[in-house]
Amino acid sequence: MASPTSTNPAHAHFESFLQAQLCQDVLSSFQGLCRALGLEPGGGLPQYHKIKAQLNYWSAKSLWAKLDKRASQPVYQQGRACSSTKCLVVGAGPCGLRAAAELAMLGAQVVLVEKRTKFSRHNVLHLWPFTIHDLRALGAKKFYGRFCTGSLDHISIRQLQLLLLKVALLLGVEIHWGVTFTGLQPPLKKGSGWRAQLQPSPPAQLASYEFDVLISAAGGKFVPEGFTVREMRGKLAIGITANFVNGRTVEETQVPEISGVARIYNQSFFQSLLKATGIDLENIVYYKDDTHYFVMTAKKQCLLRLGVLRQDWPETNRLLGSTNVVPEALQRFARAAADFATNGKLGKLEFAQDAHGRPDVSAFDFTSMMRAESSARVQEKHGARLLLGLVGDCLVEPFWPLGTGVARGFLAAFDAAWMVKRWAEGTGPLEVLAERESLYQLLSQTSPENMHRNVAQYGLDPATRYPNLNLRAVSPSQVRDLYDVEAKEPVRRMNDKTDSGKPAAGSVGTQEELLHWCQEQTAGYPGVHVTDLSSSWADGLALCALVHRLQPSLLEPSGLQGVGALEATSWALRMAEHELGIAPVVSAQAMVAGSDPLGLIAYLSHFHSAFRSTPHNPGPVSHGSMGTASAVLFLGKLQRTLQRTRAQVEAETPSTEEPPVPEPDVLVTPPSQHQEASTEDLCALCGEHLYILERLCANGRFFHRSCFCCHTCEATLWPGGYGQHPGDGHFYCLQHLPQPGHKADSSDTSPESQDLPTQSEDNMPSCPSTPMAPQEGTSPVPSPSQPTRRLIRLSSPERQRLSSLHLTPDPEMEPPPKPPRSCNALAHQALEESFVGWGVPVQSPQALVAMEEEEEDSPCSSEEEAEEEEDVPLDLNMEQALQNLAKNSGTMNNHPTWRRTLLRRAKEEVMKRFCKAQAIQRRQNEIEAALRELEAKGVELELALRSQSSSPDQQKALWLEQLLHLVQKKNSLVAEEAELMITVQELNLEEKQRQLDQELRAYMNREETLKTDADRQAEDQVLRKLVDVVNQRDALIRFQEERRLSELASGPGAHG
């Protein structure tokens, strides 16, 4: 709509204010608007009402309507809820500005100080649905017409700050630029108030400003005095951000964004990247906003190899310091990765400029993240109380791959404003702090899935946002330490380390308790007399009895009477690992010789902590009641299946010779394996000494966890995610594991070569209903109907159903779909089914058409919402699939809303999978860091115990108890690690099925008469792969269902 000619200078200033794209332009145009209206900036909410009353301008009416609708909510009490409250907000980041706007709507007098003088951060933030609705309600489309018009919901930090700055100015927030907050100035006498220490010398009015509330949003590097900050460390993680100039050409708009690709489930992409460019990444994201924004996680060794880092330093600040990073090499690195990820379609990539005029590319460390122990405090002096609150990064530093920063930052801003409202109402300080801490406990758990679905109802009241809210989760008595009469104690930074002090409740207990438990479990077995934790285990019979007690389906110990001690012990160690999930800590030789009593005690303590609740009456122990994580068993079987399959391929033996895992009768172990296992005191790779907490057993040998990494990329090897090459004996991650032979199909590498144990292999964790035979002379022959053993011929309807199969624990079979009666119906059906494999809910064509008509008929509520959305480009594979499926109909063109909706849902599912993968990877890194800390503490304790010191026996007993406590913690972390890897397998299989689904559909939609023999052969190969993936997903589902049923059977309400 064209603007009518206006002679009112205020109108021109308002238009300049709306369109301003620089911080200084926003401020100057707003000052001009206020001068034209005869007003002073920073007059609080009354200023907004005066501007609205005097600026009766058509272009402003829609904005006033939105702001009035927000301010009219009952919680604000028409701007009188906090009319007597004075607030100081530190930091003009998105969270600080959002908190200032909420406080202004409550009627508080708000002053904001910011040390910078311009907004220059191009980095792009992912937005949750509620943040989009919240910003729209504040007039985001009025200030930034391109807000959320792409296939992904995001906005650059700079644009977000600009639009929030405009809102804050209109609401009467007083803003001071180039002013740094350095601390608090307490009241000097009774009757005076709290002030801020500011640099450089602030204006007199600001220097004398006394306030009741301080909201800190100054970032993670600045936390007000008195708050305690905890450090959450993970393994070294190096992020790289790059912003390239967005010329908004037609070619650039057609390049699809990347919501996230993670190595954890899509190794093939990163393997191709490595081969093409030499760049080794963990993940990559591409958003298109003011700039082309890329963010990725790079591996340190790759950065060193490519000359991005000059030298390897153990200290992260030195490693990524400006003197150690080569800017030109970093630019080449980022440009090459971005060019590969977009298939070179962005053309010449020119870097945008940062605040200093340099190319906007940087490397940063997100190994550790800071989190405040509390979100608020109250300080009092001379009768003057000050409420302090944290929001944004100084409250919780976000983990960038999860895209939670701005969403949780806004939630914290709302919670802080609610706290100020309760404070202004006269609620007691302890009650206010208790409510705020109750809300803070929810913050790290929030996600779009576990908050209220109706984002339109979100408001300042926490009950509108959080389901199952309990504002009394923290009691006033628990927050007494947050109420200070005097300002004291500087910020303390605490590492989130494992406490090596007194063992927690439920730990393994004393050495006497362990011995008593072992005696109970082995009682009644002939020839077994356990009197200690050393010599009684030398003949191997006691360990065999313990294993048999916990898994009676295995070989009877009486059958081992004629077997040597070394063979019997070897059998027991192997069965404990294969069937009970108890990893070896000591070798068979050391047990027989009694040379490692501490290792034996640590090993037996694992049995005790896992099975201490098991009654000692005879009878089989169900897997539901055992304490070891069944995921450890599953991954162990998976690892052995992978190695056995590779060995068979190398030996070119028929696949029908694949034996089940494990083989209980394996008593004759290769002598070399025994010989290697006997050196458990030395790492099999580096040759250095191995302490108990450091020992990791793989293939019968012991390693340091830090040594047990991929021979090619030096990445840590996770359970079920590695293989040993029989040729060179080295261990590799699945991405770099050399493939046997020279198969032509490269798609079988890495993740797709990994087979999960299937039911036909009897590799699932055994249960009471299917006990394993004590002895087996030969391996059973798989059924001839096993899917991977014969060529499969399916009809077209069967292939159609298979390609879009969604597995559930109890799927219901459906008849083949009836042929549609028209081309239009065919297109509807094809499009609907094509998205099933991507996690999009099935909707009938009628429902989608109704949705289309409803959106087309609904009137736009305001002019900015009437703007047409961009036609979002599809990526090549998705576009080709949809065009093939709908080629006989005009559906794609006739229903653009349907197309956009399906695309957006598919992109959302991809992003959810990416975020899930990144959360897993972050937790894996945290586990890795925690294990290193446990190892360091364990080494200290073991050295103290093994030394010939004159320490009293009571002290040694305490050290031993602490060591066993650390062993228990390590086992718990390893079990959690295995659970994460099960989820990784799920993500990997989902991605593989999605890719194979697209490949199969491409072949299926070709005319049979046009297919060549090579096409048919390739189609059959894709179909066989898809069947394999379906079988593997089915194995995972059955495993999880069996575990769930076992947990139910062993629960408190279970009947014997």
PDB file of N, CA and C in Angstrom, residues 940-1011:
ATOM      1  N   GLU A 940      45.186 -41.925  42.128  1.00  0.00           N
ATOM      2  CA  GLU A 940      45.693 -41.458  43.420  1.00  0.00           C
ATOM      3  C   GLU A 940      45.386 -42.457  44.530  1.00  0.00           C
ATOM      4  N   LEU A 941      44.148 -42.940  44.563  1.00  0.00           N
ATOM      5  CA  LEU A 941      43.771 -43.885  45.611  1.00  0.00           C
ATOM      6  C   LEU A 941      44.511 -45.207  45.460  1.00  0.00           C
ATOM      7  N   GLU A 942      44.657 -45.690  44.217  1.00  0.00           N
ATOM      8  CA  GLU A 942      45.335 -46.969  44.010  1.00  0.00           C
ATOM      9  C   GLU A 942      46.809 -46.872  44.395  1.00  0.00           C
ATOM     10  N   LEU A 943      47.452 -45.770  44.078  1.00  0.00           N
ATOM     11  CA  LEU A 943      48.845 -45.592  44.470  1.00  0.00           C
ATOM     12  C   LEU A 943      48.986 -45.588  45.988  1.00  0.00           C
ATOM     13  N   ALA A 944      48.019 -44.952  46.647  1.00  0.00           N
ATOM     14  CA  ALA A 944      48.074 -44.924  48.111  1.00  0.00           C
ATOM     15  C   ALA A 944      47.882 -46.311  48.701  1.00  0.00           C
ATOM     16  N   LEU A 945      46.980 -47.096  48.091  1.00  0.00           N
ATOM     17  CA  LEU A 945      46.714 -48.431  48.607  1.00  0.00           C
ATOM     18  C   LEU A 945      47.867 -49.389  48.329  1.00  0.00           C
ATOM     19  N   ARG A 946      48.512 -49.239  47.170  1.00  0.00           N
ATOM     20  CA  ARG A 946      49.574 -50.174  46.797  1.00  0.00           C
ATOM     21  C   ARG A 946      50.921 -49.816  47.439  1.00  0.00           C
ATOM     22  N   SER A 947      51.037 -48.605  47.927  1.00  0.00           N
ATOM     23  CA  SER A 947      52.311 -48.203  48.531  1.00  0.00           C
ATOM     24  C   SER A 947      52.504 -48.918  49.869  1.00  0.00           C
ATOM     25  N   GLN A 948      53.734 -49.136  50.216  1.00  0.00           N
ATOM     26  CA  GLN A 948      54.072 -49.811  51.476  1.00  0.00           C
ATOM     27  C   GLN A 948      54.180 -48.769  52.594  1.00  0.00           C
ATOM     28  N   SER A 949      53.133 -48.001  52.748  1.00  0.00           N
ATOM     29  CA  SER A 949      53.171 -46.951  53.757  1.00  0.00           C
ATOM     30  C   SER A 949      52.724 -47.504  55.104  1.00  0.00           C
ATOM     31  N   SER A 950      52.949 -46.713  56.113  1.00  0.00           N
ATOM     32  CA  SER A 950      52.581 -47.109  57.477  1.00  0.00           C
ATOM     33  C   SER A 950      51.223 -46.548  57.864  1.00  0.00           C
ATOM     34  N   SER A 951      50.379 -46.322  56.862  1.00  0.00           N
ATOM     35  CA  SER A 951      49.049 -45.784  57.147  1.00  0.00           C
ATOM     36  C   SER A 951      48.259 -46.798  57.960  1.00  0.00           C
ATOM     37  N   PRO A 952      47.460 -46.334  58.877  1.00  0.00           N
ATOM     38  CA  PRO A 952      46.667 -47.269  59.683  1.00  0.00           C
ATOM     39  C   PRO A 952      45.670 -48.034  58.823  1.00  0.00           C
ATOM     40  N   ASP A 953      45.266 -49.221  59.309  1.00  0.00           N
ATOM     41  CA  ASP A 953      44.334 -50.062  58.551  1.00  0.00           C
ATOM     42  C   ASP A 953      43.003 -49.357  58.319  1.00  0.00           C
ATOM     43  N   GLN A 954      42.591 -48.536  59.264  1.00  0.00           N
ATOM     44  CA  GLN A 954      41.330 -47.825  59.101  1.00  0.00           C
ATOM     45  C   GLN A 954      41.385 -46.861  57.910  1.00  0.00           C
ATOM     46  N   GLN A 955      42.537 -46.217  57.736  1.00  0.00           N
ATOM     47  CA  GLN A 955      42.699 -45.304  56.606  1.00  0.00           C
ATOM     48  C   GLN A 955      42.700 -46.075  55.289  1.00  0.00           C
ATOM     49  N   LYS A 956      43.387 -47.235  55.267  1.00  0.00           N
ATOM     50  CA  LYS A 956      43.418 -48.042  54.047  1.00  0.00           C
ATOM     51  C   LYS A 956      42.025 -48.566  53.703  1.00  0.00           C
ATOM     52  N   ALA A 957      41.253 -48.943  54.741  1.00  0.00           N
ATOM     53  CA  ALA A 957      39.888 -49.405  54.491  1.00  0.00           C
ATOM     54  C   ALA A 957      39.041 -48.294  53.887  1.00  0.00           C
ATOM     55  N   LEU A 958      39.257 -47.062  54.357  1.00  0.00           N
ATOM     56  CA  LEU A 958      38.519 -45.929  53.803  1.00  0.00           C
ATOM     57  C   LEU A 958      38.917 -45.680  52.358  1.00  0.00           C
ATOM     58  N   TRP A 959      40.218 -45.781  52.067  1.00  0.00           N
ATOM     59  CA  TRP A 959      40.677 -45.600  50.686  1.00  0.00           C
ATOM     60  C   TRP A 959      40.065 -46.657  49.762  1.00  0.00           C
ATOM     61  N   LEU A 960      40.037 -47.909  50.244  1.00  0.00           N
ATOM     62  CA  LEU A 960      39.470 -48.978  49.430  1.00  0.00           C
ATOM     63  C   LEU A 960      37.983 -48.740  49.173  1.00  0.00           C
ATOM     64  N   GLU A 961      37.276 -48.286  50.200  1.00  0.00           N
ATOM     65  CA  GLU A 961      35.851 -47.995  50.041  1.00  0.00           C
ATOM     66  C   GLU A 961      35.640 -46.875  49.020  1.00  0.00           C
ATOM     67  N   GLN A 962      36.494 -45.873  49.068  1.00  0.00           N
ATOM     68  CA  GLN A 962      36.389 -44.793  48.100  1.00  0.00           C
ATOM     69  C   GLN A 962      36.711 -45.271  46.687  1.00  0.00           C
ATOM     70  N   LEU A 963      37.700 -46.163  46.570  1.00  0.00           N
ATOM     71  CA  LEU A 963      38.044 -46.701  45.256  1.00  0.00           C
ATOM     72  C   LEU A 963      36.883 -47.500  44.669  1.00  0.00           C
ATOM     73  N   LEU A 964      36.261 -48.334  45.499  1.00  0.00           N
ATOM     74  CA  LEU A 964      35.122 -49.107  45.012  1.00  0.00           C
ATOM     75  C   LEU A 964      33.961 -48.191  44.635  1.00  0.00           C
ATOM     76  N   HIS A 965      33.813 -47.100  45.352  1.00  0.00           N
ATOM     77  CA  HIS A 965      32.778 -46.128  45.020  1.00  0.00           C
ATOM     78  C   HIS A 965      33.045 -45.511  43.639  1.00  0.00           C
ATOM     79  N   LEU A 966      34.307 -45.224  43.343  1.00  0.00           N
ATOM     80  CA  LEU A 966      34.651 -44.695  42.021  1.00  0.00           C
ATOM     81  C   LEU A 966      34.406 -45.728  40.929  1.00  0.00           C
ATOM     82  N   VAL A 967      34.710 -46.999  41.224  1.00  0.00           N
ATOM     83  CA  VAL A 967      34.446 -48.064  40.258  1.00  0.00           C
ATOM     84  C   VAL A 967      32.959 -48.134  39.940  1.00  0.00           C
ATOM     85  N   GLN A 968      32.132 -48.019  40.983  1.00  0.00           N
ATOM     86  CA  GLN A 968      30.693 -48.049  40.781  1.00  0.00           C
ATOM     87  C   GLN A 968      30.229 -46.874  39.907  1.00  0.00           C
ATOM     88  N   LYS A 969      30.778 -45.694  40.161  1.00  0.00           N
ATOM     89  CA  LYS A 969      30.414 -44.538  39.346  1.00  0.00           C
ATOM     90  C   LYS A 969      30.842 -44.729  37.898  1.00  0.00           C
ATOM     91  N   LYS A 970      32.023 -45.298  37.696  1.00  0.00           N
ATOM     92  CA  LYS A 970      32.483 -45.544  36.338  1.00  0.00           C
ATOM     93  C   LYS A 970      31.551 -46.513  35.619  1.00  0.00           C
ATOM     94  N   ASN A 971      31.168 -47.592  36.288  1.00  0.00           N
ATOM     95  CA  ASN A 971      30.264 -48.562  35.669  1.00  0.00           C
ATOM     96  C   ASN A 971      28.931 -47.922  35.320  1.00  0.00           C
ATOM     97  N   SER A 972      28.459 -47.030  36.173  1.00  0.00           N
ATOM     98  CA  SER A 972      27.208 -46.343  35.903  1.00  0.00           C
ATOM     99  C   SER A 972      27.315 -45.450  34.668  1.00  0.00           C
ATOM    100  N   LEU A 973      28.434 -44.752  34.537  1.00  0.00           N
ATOM    101  CA  LEU A 973      28.628 -43.904  33.364  1.00  0.00           C
ATOM    102  C   LEU A 973      28.765 -44.726  32.088  1.00  0.00           C
ATOM    103  N   VAL A 974      29.445 -45.851  32.168  1.00  0.00           N
ATOM    104  CA  VAL A 974      29.587 -46.716  30.999  1.00  0.00           C
ATOM    105  C   VAL A 974      28.226 -47.260  30.571  1.00  0.00           C
ATOM    106  N   ALA A 975      27.387 -47.613  31.551  1.00  0.00           N
ATOM    107  CA  ALA A 975      26.043 -48.086  31.229  1.00  0.00           C
ATOM    108  C   ALA A 975      25.229 -46.983  30.554  1.00  0.00           C
ATOM    109  N   GLU A 976      25.347 -45.760  31.049  1.00  0.00           N
ATOM    110  CA  GLU A 976      24.639 -44.649  30.410  1.00  0.00           C
ATOM    111  C   GLU A 976      25.156 -44.418  28.991  1.00  0.00           C
ATOM    112  N   GLU A 977      26.451 -44.574  28.825  1.00  0.00           N
ATOM    113  CA  GLU A 977      27.048 -44.426  27.503  1.00  0.00           C
ATOM    114  C   GLU A 977      26.471 -45.447  26.528  1.00  0.00           C
ATOM    115  N   ALA A 978      26.272 -46.667  26.999  1.00  0.00           N
ATOM    116  CA  ALA A 978      25.690 -47.703  26.145  1.00  0.00           C
ATOM    117  C   ALA A 978      24.245 -47.370  25.775  1.00  0.00           C
ATOM    118  N   GLU A 979      23.495 -46.823  26.726  1.00  0.00           N
ATOM    119  CA  GLU A 979      22.122 -46.414  26.421  1.00  0.00           C
ATOM    120  C   GLU A 979      22.105 -45.346  25.333  1.00  0.00           C
ATOM    121  N   LEU A 980      23.036 -44.422  25.392  1.00  0.00           N
ATOM    122  CA  LEU A 980      23.104 -43.385  24.365  1.00  0.00           C
ATOM    123  C   LEU A 980      23.409 -43.991  22.999  1.00  0.00           C
ATOM    124  N   MET A 981      24.264 -44.994  22.973  1.00  0.00           N
ATOM    125  CA  MET A 981      24.615 -45.606  21.693  1.00  0.00           C
ATOM    126  C   MET A 981      23.448 -46.369  21.089  1.00  0.00           C
ATOM    127  N   ILE A 982      22.564 -46.894  21.928  1.00  0.00           N
ATOM    128  CA  ILE A 982      21.351 -47.517  21.396  1.00  0.00           C
ATOM    129  C   ILE A 982      20.516 -46.466  20.664  1.00  0.00           C
ATOM    130  N   THR A 983      20.397 -45.291  21.253  1.00  0.00           N
ATOM    131  CA  THR A 983      19.665 -44.210  20.598  1.00  0.00           C
ATOM    132  C   THR A 983      20.359 -43.783  19.311  1.00  0.00           C
ATOM    133  N   VAL A 984      21.686 -43.799  19.315  1.00  0.00           N
ATOM    134  CA  VAL A 984      22.422 -43.482  18.091  1.00  0.00           C
ATOM    135  C   VAL A 984      22.079 -44.486  16.990  1.00  0.00           C
ATOM    136  N   GLN A 985      21.998 -45.764  17.369  1.00  0.00           N
ATOM    137  CA  GLN A 985      21.630 -46.774  16.383  1.00  0.00           C
ATOM    138  C   GLN A 985      20.250 -46.489  15.799  1.00  0.00           C
ATOM    139  N   GLU A 986      19.319 -46.057  16.636  1.00  0.00           N
ATOM    140  CA  GLU A 986      17.981 -45.728  16.152  1.00  0.00           C
ATOM    141  C   GLU A 986      18.036 -44.586  15.140  1.00  0.00           C
ATOM    142  N   LEU A 987      18.770 -43.526  15.477  1.00  0.00           N
ATOM    143  CA  LEU A 987      18.878 -42.392  14.568  1.00  0.00           C
ATOM    144  C   LEU A 987      19.541 -42.794  13.257  1.00  0.00           C
ATOM    145  N   ASN A 988      20.558 -43.626  13.367  1.00  0.00           N
ATOM    146  CA  ASN A 988      21.275 -44.071  12.175  1.00  0.00           C
ATOM    147  C   ASN A 988      20.357 -44.868  11.260  1.00  0.00           C
ATOM    148  N   LEU A 989      19.593 -45.776  11.838  1.00  0.00           N
ATOM    149  CA  LEU A 989      18.701 -46.600  11.030  1.00  0.00           C
ATOM    150  C   LEU A 989      17.562 -45.777  10.433  1.00  0.00           C
ATOM    151  N   GLU A 990      17.060 -44.808  11.189  1.00  0.00           N
ATOM    152  CA  GLU A 990      16.017 -43.938  10.640  1.00  0.00           C
ATOM    153  C   GLU A 990      16.529 -43.191   9.419  1.00  0.00           C
ATOM    154  N   GLU A 991      17.757 -42.681   9.505  1.00  0.00           N
ATOM    155  CA  GLU A 991      18.328 -41.946   8.372  1.00  0.00           C
ATOM    156  C   GLU A 991      18.561 -42.874   7.185  1.00  0.00           C
ATOM    157  N   LYS A 992      19.049 -44.078   7.450  1.00  0.00           N
ATOM    158  CA  LYS A 992      19.271 -45.028   6.367  1.00  0.00           C
ATOM    159  C   LYS A 992      17.972 -45.418   5.691  1.00  0.00           C
ATOM    160  N   GLN A 993      16.930 -45.652   6.491  1.00  0.00           N
ATOM    161  CA  GLN A 993      15.653 -46.021   5.900  1.00  0.00           C
ATOM    162  C   GLN A 993      15.093 -44.872   5.057  1.00  0.00           C
ATOM    163  N   ARG A 994      15.269 -43.645   5.536  1.00  0.00           N
ATOM    164  CA  ARG A 994      14.770 -42.505   4.773  1.00  0.00           C
ATOM    165  C   ARG A 994      15.479 -42.399   3.426  1.00  0.00           C
ATOM    166  N   GLN A 995      16.802 -42.574   3.424  1.00  0.00           N
ATOM    167  CA  GLN A 995      17.553 -42.484   2.179  1.00  0.00           C
ATOM    168  C   GLN A 995      17.199 -43.620   1.229  1.00  0.00           C
ATOM    169  N   LEU A 996      17.110 -44.845   1.771  1.00  0.00           N
ATOM    170  CA  LEU A 996      16.753 -45.979   0.920  1.00  0.00           C
ATOM    171  C   LEU A 996      15.321 -45.855   0.401  1.00  0.00           C
ATOM    172  N   ASP A 997      14.465 -45.297   1.220  1.00  0.00           N
ATOM    173  CA  ASP A 997      13.085 -45.071   0.810  1.00  0.00           C
ATOM    174  C   ASP A 997      13.031 -44.173  -0.430  1.00  0.00           C
ATOM    175  N   GLN A 998      13.799 -43.109  -0.425  1.00  0.00           N
ATOM    176  CA  GLN A 998      13.824 -42.201  -1.564  1.00  0.00           C
ATOM    177  C   GLN A 998      14.400 -42.884  -2.797  1.00  0.00           C
ATOM    178  N   GLU A 999      15.479 -43.652  -2.601  1.00  0.00           N
ATOM    179  CA  GLU A 999      16.067 -44.363  -3.737  1.00  0.00           C
ATOM    180  C   GLU A 999      15.075 -45.345  -4.343  1.00  0.00           C
ATOM    181  N   LEU A1000      14.401 -46.115  -3.493  1.00  0.00           N
ATOM    182  CA  LEU A1000      13.468 -47.113  -3.987  1.00  0.00           C
ATOM    183  C   LEU A1000      12.302 -46.466  -4.715  1.00  0.00           C
ATOM    184  N   ARG A1001      11.807 -45.359  -4.198  1.00  0.00           N
ATOM    185  CA  ARG A1001      10.688 -44.678  -4.848  1.00  0.00           C
ATOM    186  C   ARG A1001      11.082 -44.151  -6.222  1.00  0.00           C
ATOM    187  N   ALA A1002      12.314 -43.686  -6.330  1.00  0.00           N
ATOM    188  CA  ALA A1002      12.770 -43.202  -7.633  1.00  0.00           C
ATOM    189  C   ALA A1002      12.736 -44.313  -8.676  1.00  0.00           C
ATOM    190  N   TYR A1003      13.152 -45.520  -8.275  1.00  0.00           N
ATOM    191  CA  TYR A1003      13.089 -46.654  -9.206  1.00  0.00           C
ATOM    192  C   TYR A1003      11.647 -47.092  -9.462  1.00  0.00           C
ATOM    193  N   MET A1004      10.850 -47.124  -8.419  1.00  0.00           N
ATOM    194  CA  MET A1004       9.474 -47.611  -8.561  1.00  0.00           C
ATOM    195  C   MET A1004       8.638 -46.733  -9.470  1.00  0.00           C
ATOM    196  N   ASN A1005       8.955 -45.445  -9.536  1.00  0.00           N
ATOM    197  CA  ASN A1005       8.145 -44.532 -10.321  1.00  0.00           C
ATOM    198  C   ASN A1005       8.581 -44.460 -11.784  1.00  0.00           C
ATOM    199  N   ARG A1006       9.547 -45.270 -12.151  1.00  0.00           N
ATOM    200  CA  ARG A1006       9.904 -45.370 -13.561  1.00  0.00           C
ATOM    201  C   ARG A1006       9.012 -46.406 -14.246  1.00  0.00           C
ATOM    202  N   GLU A1007       8.744 -46.182 -15.499  1.00  0.00           N
ATOM    203  CA  GLU A1007       7.973 -47.159 -16.261  1.00  0.00           C
ATOM    204  C   GLU A1007       8.782 -48.443 -16.397  1.00  0.00           C
ATOM    205  N   GLU A1008       8.112 -49.579 -16.198  1.00  0.00           N
ATOM    206  CA  GLU A1008       8.799 -50.862 -16.276  1.00  0.00           C
ATOM    207  C   GLU A1008       9.448 -51.073 -17.640  1.00  0.00           C
ATOM    208  N   THR A1009       8.801 -50.576 -18.684  1.00  0.00           N
ATOM    209  CA  THR A1009       9.329 -50.788 -20.036  1.00  0.00           C
ATOM    210  C   THR A1009      10.590 -49.961 -20.287  1.00  0.00           C
ATOM    211  N   LEU A1010      10.800 -48.922 -19.455  1.00  0.00           N
ATOM    212  CA  LEU A1010      11.964 -48.063 -19.645  1.00  0.00           C
ATOM    213  C   LEU A1010      13.135 -48.469 -18.777  1.00  0.00           C
ATOM    214  N   LYS A1011      12.927 -49.437 -17.885  1.00  0.00           N
ATOM    215  CA  LYS A1011      13.992 -49.856 -16.990  1.00  0.00           C
ATOM    216  C   LYS A1011      14.966 -50.783 -17.707  1.00  0.00           C
TER     217      LYS A1011
END
